mmCIF file of C-alpha atoms in Angstrom:
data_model
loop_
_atom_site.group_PDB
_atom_site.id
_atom_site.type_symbol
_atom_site.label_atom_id
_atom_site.label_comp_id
_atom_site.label_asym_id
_atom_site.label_seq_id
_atom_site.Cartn_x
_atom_site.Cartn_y
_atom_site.Cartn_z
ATOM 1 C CA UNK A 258 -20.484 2.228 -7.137
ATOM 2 C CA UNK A 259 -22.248 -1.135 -7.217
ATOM 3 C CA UNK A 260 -20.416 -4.103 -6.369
ATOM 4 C CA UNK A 261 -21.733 -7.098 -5.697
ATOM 5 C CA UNK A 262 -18.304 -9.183 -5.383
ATOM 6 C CA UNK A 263 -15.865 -7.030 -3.912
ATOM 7 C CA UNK A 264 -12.613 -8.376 -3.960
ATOM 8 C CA UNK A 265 -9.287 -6.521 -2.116
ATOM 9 C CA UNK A 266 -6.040 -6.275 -3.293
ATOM 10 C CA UNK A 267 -3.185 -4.689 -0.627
ATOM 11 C CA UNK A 268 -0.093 -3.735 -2.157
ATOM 12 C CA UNK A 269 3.048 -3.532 -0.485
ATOM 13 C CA UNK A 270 1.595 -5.567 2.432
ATOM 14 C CA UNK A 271 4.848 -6.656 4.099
ATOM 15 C CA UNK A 272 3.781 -7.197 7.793
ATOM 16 C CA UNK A 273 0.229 -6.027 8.083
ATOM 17 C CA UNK A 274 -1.435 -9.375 8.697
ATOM 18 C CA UNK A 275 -3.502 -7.679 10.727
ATOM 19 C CA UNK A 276 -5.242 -5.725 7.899
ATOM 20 C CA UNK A 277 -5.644 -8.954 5.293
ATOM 21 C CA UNK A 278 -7.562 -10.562 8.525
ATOM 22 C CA UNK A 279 -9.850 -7.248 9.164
ATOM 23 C CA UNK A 280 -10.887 -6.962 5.534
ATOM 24 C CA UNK A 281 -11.643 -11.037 5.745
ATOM 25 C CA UNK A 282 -13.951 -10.239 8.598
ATOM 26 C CA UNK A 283 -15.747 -7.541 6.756
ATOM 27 C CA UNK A 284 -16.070 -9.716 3.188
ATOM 28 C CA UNK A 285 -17.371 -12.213 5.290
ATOM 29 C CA UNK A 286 -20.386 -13.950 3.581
ATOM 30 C CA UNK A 287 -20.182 -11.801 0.633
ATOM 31 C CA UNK A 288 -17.929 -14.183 -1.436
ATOM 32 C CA UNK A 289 -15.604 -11.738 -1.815
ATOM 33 C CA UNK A 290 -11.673 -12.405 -1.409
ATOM 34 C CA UNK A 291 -8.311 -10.518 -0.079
ATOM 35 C CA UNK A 292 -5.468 -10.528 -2.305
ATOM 36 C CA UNK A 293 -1.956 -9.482 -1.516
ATOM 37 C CA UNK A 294 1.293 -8.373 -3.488
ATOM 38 C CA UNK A 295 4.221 -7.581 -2.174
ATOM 39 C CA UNK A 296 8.447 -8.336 -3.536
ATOM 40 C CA UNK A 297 9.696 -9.978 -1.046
ATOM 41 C CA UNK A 298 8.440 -13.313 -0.273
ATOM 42 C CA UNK A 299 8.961 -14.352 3.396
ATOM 43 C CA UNK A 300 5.893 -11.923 4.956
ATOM 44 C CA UNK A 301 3.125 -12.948 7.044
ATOM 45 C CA UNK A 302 1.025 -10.399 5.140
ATOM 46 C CA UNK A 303 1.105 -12.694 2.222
ATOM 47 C CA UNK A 304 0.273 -15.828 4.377
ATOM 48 C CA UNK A 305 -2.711 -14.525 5.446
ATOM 49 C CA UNK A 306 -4.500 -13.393 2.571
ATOM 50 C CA UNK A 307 -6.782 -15.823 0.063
ATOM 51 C CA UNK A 308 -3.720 -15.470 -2.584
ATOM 52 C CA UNK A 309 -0.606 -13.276 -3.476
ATOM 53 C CA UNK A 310 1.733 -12.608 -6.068
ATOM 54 C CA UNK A 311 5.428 -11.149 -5.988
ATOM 55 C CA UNK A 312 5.611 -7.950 -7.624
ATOM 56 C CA UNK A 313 8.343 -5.955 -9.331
ATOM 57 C CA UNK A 314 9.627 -3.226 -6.261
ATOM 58 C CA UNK A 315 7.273 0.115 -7.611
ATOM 59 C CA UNK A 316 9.967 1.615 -9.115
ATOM 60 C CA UNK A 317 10.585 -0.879 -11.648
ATOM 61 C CA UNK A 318 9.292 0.291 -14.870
ATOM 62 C CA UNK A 319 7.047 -2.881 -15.466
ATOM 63 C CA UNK A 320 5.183 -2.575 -11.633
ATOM 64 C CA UNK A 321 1.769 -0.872 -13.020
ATOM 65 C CA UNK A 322 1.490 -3.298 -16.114
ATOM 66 C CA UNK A 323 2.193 -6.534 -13.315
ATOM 67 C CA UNK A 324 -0.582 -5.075 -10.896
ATOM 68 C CA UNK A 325 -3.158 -4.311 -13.600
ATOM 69 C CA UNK A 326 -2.052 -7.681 -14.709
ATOM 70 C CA UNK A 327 -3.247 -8.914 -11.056
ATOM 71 C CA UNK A 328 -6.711 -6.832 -10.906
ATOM 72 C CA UNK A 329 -8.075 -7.682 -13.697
ATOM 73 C CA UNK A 330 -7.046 -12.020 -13.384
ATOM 74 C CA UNK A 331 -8.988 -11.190 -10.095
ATOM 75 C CA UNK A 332 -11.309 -9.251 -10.845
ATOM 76 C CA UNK A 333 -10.411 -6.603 -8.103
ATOM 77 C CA UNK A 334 -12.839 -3.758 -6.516
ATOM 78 C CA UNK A 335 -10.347 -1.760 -4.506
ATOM 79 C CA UNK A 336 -6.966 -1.628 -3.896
ATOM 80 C CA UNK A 337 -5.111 -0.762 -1.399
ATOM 81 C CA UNK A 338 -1.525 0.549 -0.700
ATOM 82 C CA UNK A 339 0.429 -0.008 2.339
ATOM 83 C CA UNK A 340 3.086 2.080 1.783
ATOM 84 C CA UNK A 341 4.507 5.140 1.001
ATOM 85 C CA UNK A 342 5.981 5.167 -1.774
ATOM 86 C CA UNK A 343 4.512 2.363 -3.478
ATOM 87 C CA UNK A 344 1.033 4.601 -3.569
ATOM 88 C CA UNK A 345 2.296 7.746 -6.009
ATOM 89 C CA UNK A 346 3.074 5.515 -8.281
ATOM 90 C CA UNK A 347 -0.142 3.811 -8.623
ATOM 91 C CA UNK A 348 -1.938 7.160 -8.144
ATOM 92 C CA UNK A 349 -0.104 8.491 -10.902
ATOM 93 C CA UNK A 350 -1.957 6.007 -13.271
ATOM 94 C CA UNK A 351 -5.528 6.400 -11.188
ATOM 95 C CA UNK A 352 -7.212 6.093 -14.408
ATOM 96 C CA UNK A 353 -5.728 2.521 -16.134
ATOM 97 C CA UNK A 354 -6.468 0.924 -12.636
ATOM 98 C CA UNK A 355 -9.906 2.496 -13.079
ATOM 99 C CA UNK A 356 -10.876 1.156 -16.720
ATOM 100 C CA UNK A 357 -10.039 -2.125 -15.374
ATOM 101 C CA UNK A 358 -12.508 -1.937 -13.034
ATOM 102 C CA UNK A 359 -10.340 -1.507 -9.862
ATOM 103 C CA UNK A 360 -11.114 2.066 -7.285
ATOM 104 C CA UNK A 361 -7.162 2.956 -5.839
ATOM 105 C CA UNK A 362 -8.587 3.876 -2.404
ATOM 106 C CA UNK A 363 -5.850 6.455 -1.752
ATOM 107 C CA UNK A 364 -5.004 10.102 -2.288
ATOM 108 C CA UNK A 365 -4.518 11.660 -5.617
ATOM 109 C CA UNK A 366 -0.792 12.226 -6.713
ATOM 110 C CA UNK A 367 -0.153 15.328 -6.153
ATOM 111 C CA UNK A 368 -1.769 14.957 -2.315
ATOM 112 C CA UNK A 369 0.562 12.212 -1.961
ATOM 113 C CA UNK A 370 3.756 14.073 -2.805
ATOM 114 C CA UNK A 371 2.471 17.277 -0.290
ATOM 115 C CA UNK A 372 1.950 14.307 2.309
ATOM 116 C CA UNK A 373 5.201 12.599 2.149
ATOM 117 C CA UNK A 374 7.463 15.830 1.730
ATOM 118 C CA UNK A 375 7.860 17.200 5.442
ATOM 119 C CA UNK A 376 8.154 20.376 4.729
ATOM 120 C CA UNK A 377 5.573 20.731 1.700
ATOM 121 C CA UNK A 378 2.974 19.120 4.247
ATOM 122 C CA UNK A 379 3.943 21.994 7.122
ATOM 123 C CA UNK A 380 3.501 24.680 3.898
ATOM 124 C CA UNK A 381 0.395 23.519 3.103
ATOM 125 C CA UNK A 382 -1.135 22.584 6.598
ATOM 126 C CA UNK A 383 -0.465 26.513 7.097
ATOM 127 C CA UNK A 384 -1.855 27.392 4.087
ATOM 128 C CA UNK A 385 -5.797 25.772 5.208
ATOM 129 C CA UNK A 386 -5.221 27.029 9.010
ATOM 130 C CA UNK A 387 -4.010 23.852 10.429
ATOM 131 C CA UNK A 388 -1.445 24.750 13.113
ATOM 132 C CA UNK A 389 2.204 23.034 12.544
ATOM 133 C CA UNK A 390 5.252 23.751 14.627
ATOM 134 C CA UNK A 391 7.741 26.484 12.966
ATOM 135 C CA UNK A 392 9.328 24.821 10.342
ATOM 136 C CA UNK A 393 12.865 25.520 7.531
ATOM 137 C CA UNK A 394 14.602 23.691 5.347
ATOM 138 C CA UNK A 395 17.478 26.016 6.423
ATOM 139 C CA UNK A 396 20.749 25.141 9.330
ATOM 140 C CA UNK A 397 21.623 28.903 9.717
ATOM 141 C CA UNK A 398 17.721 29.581 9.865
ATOM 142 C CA UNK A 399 17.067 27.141 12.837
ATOM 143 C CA UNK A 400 20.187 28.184 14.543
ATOM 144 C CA UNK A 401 19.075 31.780 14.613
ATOM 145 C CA UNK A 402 15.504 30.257 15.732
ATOM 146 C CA UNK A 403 17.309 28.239 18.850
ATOM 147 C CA UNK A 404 19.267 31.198 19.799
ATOM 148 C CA UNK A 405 16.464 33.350 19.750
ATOM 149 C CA UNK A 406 13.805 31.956 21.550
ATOM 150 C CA UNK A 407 15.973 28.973 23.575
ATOM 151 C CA UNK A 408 13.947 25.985 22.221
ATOM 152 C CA UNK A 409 14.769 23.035 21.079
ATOM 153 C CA UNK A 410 14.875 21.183 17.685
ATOM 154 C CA UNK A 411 14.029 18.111 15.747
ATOM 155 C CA UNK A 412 16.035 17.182 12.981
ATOM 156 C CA UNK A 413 14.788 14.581 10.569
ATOM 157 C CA UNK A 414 14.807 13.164 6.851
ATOM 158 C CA UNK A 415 12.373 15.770 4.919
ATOM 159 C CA UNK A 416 11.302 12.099 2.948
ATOM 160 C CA UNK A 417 12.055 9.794 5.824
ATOM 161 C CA UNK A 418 10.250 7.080 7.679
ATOM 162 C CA UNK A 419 9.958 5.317 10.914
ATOM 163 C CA UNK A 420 11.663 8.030 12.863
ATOM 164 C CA UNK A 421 14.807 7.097 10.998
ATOM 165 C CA UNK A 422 17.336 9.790 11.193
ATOM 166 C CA UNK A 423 15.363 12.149 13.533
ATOM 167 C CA UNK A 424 17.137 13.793 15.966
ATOM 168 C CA UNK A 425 15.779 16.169 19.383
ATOM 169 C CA UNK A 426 18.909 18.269 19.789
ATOM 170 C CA UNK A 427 19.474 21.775 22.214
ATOM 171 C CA UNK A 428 22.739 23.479 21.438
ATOM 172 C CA UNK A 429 23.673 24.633 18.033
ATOM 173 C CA UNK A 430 26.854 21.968 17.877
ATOM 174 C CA UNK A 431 24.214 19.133 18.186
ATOM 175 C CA UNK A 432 21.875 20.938 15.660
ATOM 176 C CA UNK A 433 24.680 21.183 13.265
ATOM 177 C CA UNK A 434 25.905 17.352 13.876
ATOM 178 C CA UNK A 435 22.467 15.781 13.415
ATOM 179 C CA UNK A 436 21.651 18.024 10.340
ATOM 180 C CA UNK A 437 24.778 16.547 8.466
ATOM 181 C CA UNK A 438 24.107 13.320 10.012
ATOM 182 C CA UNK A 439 20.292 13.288 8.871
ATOM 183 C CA UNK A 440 21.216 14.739 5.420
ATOM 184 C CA UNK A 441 23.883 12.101 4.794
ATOM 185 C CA UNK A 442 20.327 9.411 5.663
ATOM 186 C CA UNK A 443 18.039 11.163 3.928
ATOM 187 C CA UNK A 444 20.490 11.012 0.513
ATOM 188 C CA UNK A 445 20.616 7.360 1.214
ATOM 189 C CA UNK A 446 16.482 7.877 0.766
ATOM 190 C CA UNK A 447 16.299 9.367 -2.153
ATOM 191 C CA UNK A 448 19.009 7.480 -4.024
ATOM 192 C CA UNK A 449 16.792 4.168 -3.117
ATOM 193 C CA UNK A 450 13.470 6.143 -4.422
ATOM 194 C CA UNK A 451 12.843 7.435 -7.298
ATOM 195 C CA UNK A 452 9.678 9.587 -5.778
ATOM 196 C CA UNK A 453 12.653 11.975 -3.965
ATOM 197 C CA UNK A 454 14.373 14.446 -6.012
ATOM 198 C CA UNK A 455 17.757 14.653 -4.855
ATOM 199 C CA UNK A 456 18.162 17.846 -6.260
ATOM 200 C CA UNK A 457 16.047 19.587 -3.271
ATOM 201 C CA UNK A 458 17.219 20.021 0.140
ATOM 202 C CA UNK A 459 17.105 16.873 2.011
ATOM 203 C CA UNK A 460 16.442 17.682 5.921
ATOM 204 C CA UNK A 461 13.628 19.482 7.338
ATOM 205 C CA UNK A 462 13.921 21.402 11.107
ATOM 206 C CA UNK A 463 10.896 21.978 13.028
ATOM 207 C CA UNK A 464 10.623 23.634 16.722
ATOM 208 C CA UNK A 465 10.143 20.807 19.488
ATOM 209 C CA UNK A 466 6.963 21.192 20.818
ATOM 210 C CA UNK A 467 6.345 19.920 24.170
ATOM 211 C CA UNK A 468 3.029 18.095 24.959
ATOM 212 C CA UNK A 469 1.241 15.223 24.613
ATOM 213 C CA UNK A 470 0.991 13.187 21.388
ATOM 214 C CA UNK A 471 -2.082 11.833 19.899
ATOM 215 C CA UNK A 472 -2.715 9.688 16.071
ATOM 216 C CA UNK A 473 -6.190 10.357 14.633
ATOM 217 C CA UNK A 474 -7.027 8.330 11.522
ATOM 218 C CA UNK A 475 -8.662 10.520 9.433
ATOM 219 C CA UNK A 476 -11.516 8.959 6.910
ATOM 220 C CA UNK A 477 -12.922 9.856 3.942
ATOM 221 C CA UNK A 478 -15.619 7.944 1.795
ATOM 222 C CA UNK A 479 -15.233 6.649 -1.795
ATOM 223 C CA UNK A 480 -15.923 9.994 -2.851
ATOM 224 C CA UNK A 481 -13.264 11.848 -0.831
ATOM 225 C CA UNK A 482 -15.698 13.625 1.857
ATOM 226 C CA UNK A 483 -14.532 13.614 5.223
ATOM 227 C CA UNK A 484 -17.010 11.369 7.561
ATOM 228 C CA UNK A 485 -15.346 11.028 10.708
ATOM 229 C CA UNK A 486 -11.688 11.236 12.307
ATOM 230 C CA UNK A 487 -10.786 9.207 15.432
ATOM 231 C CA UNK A 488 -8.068 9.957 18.096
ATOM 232 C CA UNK A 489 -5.675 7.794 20.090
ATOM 233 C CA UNK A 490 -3.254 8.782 22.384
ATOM 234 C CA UNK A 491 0.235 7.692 22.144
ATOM 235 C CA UNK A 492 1.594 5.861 24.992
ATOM 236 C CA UNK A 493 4.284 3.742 23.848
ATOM 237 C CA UNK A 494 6.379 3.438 20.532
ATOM 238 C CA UNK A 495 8.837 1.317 19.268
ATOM 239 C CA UNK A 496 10.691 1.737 15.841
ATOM 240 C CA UNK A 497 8.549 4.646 14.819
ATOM 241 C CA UNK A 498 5.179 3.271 15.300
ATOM 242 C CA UNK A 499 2.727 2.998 18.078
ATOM 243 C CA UNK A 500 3.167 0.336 20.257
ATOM 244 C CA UNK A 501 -0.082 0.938 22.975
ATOM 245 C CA UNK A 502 -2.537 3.500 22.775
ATOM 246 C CA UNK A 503 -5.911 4.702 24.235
ATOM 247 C CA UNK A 504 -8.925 5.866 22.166
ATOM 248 C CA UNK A 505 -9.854 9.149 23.491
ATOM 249 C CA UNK A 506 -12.206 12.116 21.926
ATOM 250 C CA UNK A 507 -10.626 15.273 21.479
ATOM 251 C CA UNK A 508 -12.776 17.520 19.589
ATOM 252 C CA UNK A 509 -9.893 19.981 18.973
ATOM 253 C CA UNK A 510 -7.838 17.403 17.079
ATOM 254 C CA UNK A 511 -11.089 16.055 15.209
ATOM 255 C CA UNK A 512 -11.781 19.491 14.088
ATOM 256 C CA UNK A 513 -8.398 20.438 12.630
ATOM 257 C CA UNK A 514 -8.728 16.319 11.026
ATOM 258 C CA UNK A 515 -11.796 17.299 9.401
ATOM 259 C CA UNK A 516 -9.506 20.320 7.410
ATOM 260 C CA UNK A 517 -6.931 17.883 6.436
ATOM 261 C CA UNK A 518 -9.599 15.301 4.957
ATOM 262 C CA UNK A 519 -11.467 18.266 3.271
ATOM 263 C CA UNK A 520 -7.897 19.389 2.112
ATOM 264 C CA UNK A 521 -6.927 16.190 0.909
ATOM 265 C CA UNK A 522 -9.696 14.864 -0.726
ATOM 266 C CA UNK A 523 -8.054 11.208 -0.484
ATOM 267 C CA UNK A 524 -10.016 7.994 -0.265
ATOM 268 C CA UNK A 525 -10.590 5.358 2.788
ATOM 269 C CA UNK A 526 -8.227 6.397 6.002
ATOM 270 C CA UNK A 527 -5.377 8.858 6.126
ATOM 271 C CA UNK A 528 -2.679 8.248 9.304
ATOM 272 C CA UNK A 529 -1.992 11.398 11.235
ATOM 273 C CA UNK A 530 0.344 12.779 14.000
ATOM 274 C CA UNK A 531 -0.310 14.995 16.334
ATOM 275 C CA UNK A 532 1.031 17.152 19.930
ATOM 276 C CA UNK A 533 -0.920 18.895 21.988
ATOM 277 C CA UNK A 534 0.960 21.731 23.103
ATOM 278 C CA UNK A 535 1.580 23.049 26.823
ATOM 279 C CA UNK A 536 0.178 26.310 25.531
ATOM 280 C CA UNK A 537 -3.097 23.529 24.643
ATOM 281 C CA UNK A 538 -2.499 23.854 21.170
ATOM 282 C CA UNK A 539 -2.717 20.996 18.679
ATOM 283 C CA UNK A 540 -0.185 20.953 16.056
ATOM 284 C CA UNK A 541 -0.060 18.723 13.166
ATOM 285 C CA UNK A 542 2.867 16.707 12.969
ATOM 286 C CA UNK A 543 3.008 14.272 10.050
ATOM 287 C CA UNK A 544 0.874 12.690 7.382
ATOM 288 C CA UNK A 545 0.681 9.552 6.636
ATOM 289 C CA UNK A 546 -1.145 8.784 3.419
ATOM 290 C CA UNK A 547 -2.414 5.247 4.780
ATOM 291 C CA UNK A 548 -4.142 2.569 6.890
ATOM 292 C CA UNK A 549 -1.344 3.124 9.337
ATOM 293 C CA UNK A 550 0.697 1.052 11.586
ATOM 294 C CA UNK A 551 -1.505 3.116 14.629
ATOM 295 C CA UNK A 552 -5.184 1.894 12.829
ATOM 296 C CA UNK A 553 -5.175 -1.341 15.160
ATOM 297 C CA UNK A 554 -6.443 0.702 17.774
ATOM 298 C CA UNK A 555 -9.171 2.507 16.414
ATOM 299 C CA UNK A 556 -9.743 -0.560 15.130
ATOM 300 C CA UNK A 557 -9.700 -2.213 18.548
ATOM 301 C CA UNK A 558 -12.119 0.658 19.673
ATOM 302 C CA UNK A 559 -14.699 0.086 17.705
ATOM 303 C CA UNK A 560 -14.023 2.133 14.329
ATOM 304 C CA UNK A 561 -14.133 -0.177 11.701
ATOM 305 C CA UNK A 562 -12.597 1.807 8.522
ATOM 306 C CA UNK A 563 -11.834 -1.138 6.484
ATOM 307 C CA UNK A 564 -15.595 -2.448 6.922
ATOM 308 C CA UNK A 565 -16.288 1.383 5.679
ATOM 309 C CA UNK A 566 -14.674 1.074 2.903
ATOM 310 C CA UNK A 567 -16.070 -2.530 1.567
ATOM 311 C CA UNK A 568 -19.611 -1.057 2.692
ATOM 312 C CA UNK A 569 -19.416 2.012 0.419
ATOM 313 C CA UNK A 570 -18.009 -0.309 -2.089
ATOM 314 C CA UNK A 571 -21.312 -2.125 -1.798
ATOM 315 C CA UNK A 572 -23.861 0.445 -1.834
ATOM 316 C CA UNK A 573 -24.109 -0.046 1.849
ATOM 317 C CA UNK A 574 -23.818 3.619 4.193
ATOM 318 C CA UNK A 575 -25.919 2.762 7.360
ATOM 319 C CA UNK A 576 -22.952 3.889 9.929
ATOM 320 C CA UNK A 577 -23.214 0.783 11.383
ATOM 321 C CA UNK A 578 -18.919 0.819 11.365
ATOM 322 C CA UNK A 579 -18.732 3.425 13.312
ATOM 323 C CA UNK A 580 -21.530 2.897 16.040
ATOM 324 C CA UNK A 581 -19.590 0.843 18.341
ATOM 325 C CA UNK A 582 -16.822 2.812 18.651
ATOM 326 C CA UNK A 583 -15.449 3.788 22.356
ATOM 327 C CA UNK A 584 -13.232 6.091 23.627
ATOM 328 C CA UNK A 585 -11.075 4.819 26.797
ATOM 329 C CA UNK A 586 -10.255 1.890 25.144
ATOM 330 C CA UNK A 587 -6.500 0.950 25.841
ATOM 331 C CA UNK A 588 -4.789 -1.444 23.744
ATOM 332 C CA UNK A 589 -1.245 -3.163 23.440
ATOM 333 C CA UNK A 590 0.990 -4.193 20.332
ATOM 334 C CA UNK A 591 2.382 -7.979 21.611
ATOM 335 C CA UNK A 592 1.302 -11.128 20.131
ATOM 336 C CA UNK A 593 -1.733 -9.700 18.213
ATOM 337 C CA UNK A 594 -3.959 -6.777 19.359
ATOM 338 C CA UNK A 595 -4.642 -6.506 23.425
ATOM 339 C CA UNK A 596 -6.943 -4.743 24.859
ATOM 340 C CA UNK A 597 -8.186 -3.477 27.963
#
């Protein structure tokens, strides 16, 4: 695609300042501009970007029309999601944002809904050869697991987010406690989204695998091939997210990305979770279909995915957003982005 003014839209921007300044840096000099949307008002995402609108919540019927409304008045390139469930949505009507002119950089429905389903993403992970931790949608199935080999659990949302509802239990009273417990969140989920049937079983139990954890954005060009996937390991969180991290390379990990962005096929960056086993194993944990809240510090390393994306945009595939980038880079979530 040829674009000589590429202008951004990020929907659902909430907090990610962060992002609407990165995508500023890489339109720099090009005359192009960052646009956000969002529905709620007070968000510094919004007061950093060139303009913004507030939007209809996605699941209002009238959300597409109001954003098509928005990329056409500004004549957008690419757009963006920044969150879960605002992205199916917009996927699901890839080709209206297309004939106005605007590329969703984002996975294609159906990729979306394996992504955000726990246990469809642990079915299909073993389905290409990606390694996942044992994994039911059944109580009496992952009590006869914990009995049988001694292990422990985690109990979570099968839709959640944020580690909301997720629960590391080791007895079968506390597996049965945080299973009703999580299902009575998770129902609280899907009566708020419209994306969840409510119908299906609503918590997912996987085996607790002990190791260390790693993120790895995985990216994929404007075409949906795989060109490079770039690990951090965790060493903090807070509500969910990473809160520090250290670039590292880890070939295994990169390998096993390289399925999931062949798998997926999705445009621009793709959040993922992983844990190196004891036994040295990596297993994939979660997918998040996304810039996500970890990017800062591949970012901070020298990876430059959003500058990726506005270069393919452009015509423009030199690797020159990639060259720079470092492993043994440590950086901090505080005031900004720190790093050391």
């Amino acid at each position: 695609m040829s674009m000589r003014e590429t202008n951004i839209l990020l929907t659902a921007v909430g907090r990610r300042a962060y992002l609407v300044e990165y995508f500023k840096e890489a339109l720099r000099g090009t005359g192009g501009k960052v646009y956000a949307a969002n529905c709620v008002r007070d968000t510094t995402g919004l007061l950093a970007a060139d303009d913004f609108e507030i939007v209809p919540k996605s699941a209002d019927a009238g959300y597409v029309d109001r954003l098509l409304e928005l990329c056409r008045r500004w004549r957008i390139s690419l757009l963006f999601s920044l969150h879960d469930w605002d992205a199916p949505v917009i996927a699901r009507s890839r080709e209206r944002f297309l004939d106005a002119g605007t590329v969703p950089v984002m996975a294609d429905a159906d990729v979306l809904s394996a992504c955000l389903d726990k246990y469809a993403t642990a079915r299909e992970m073993k389905r290409i050869g990606v390694p996942v931790p044992w994994t039911t949608l059944s109580l009496d199935e992952a009590a006869e697991e914990m009995n049988s080999r001694g292990c422990e659990m985690v109990v979570k949302p099968r839709w959640g987010q944020g580690s909301v509802g997720l629960f590391k239990v080791g007895s079968g009273d506390e597996l049965e406690w945080a299973f009703r417990l999580s299902d009575s969140i998770a129902r609280r989920f899907a009566s708020a989204c419209p994306e969840i049937d409510a119908g299906e079983p609503q918590v997912v139990v996987q085996e607790c695998v002990r190791g260390v954890e790693y993120g790895c954005d995985v990216v994929n060009d404007l075409g949906g091939r795989h060109r490079r996937s770039f690990v951090k390991r965790k060493m903090g969180m807070r509500a969910g997210e990473t809160d520090a991290a250290e670039s590292v390379e880890l070939p295994e990990v990169e390998a096993l990305a390289a399925q999931v962005g062949r798998w997926s096929r999705h445009l621009g960056c793709m959040d993922s979770d992983w844990i190196v086993g004891e036994d040295g194993v990596p297993r994939l944990i979660e997918l998040n279909p996304r810039f996500g809240g970890g990017y800062p510090f591949t970012h901070a390393a020298g990876a430059n995915i959003v500058r990726a994306c506005v270069d393919w945009a452009r015509d423009v595939d030199d690797g020159a957003w990639c060259a720079g980038f470092r492993p043994g880079v440590r950086a901090f979530k505080e005031i900004g982005i720190h790093v050391c």
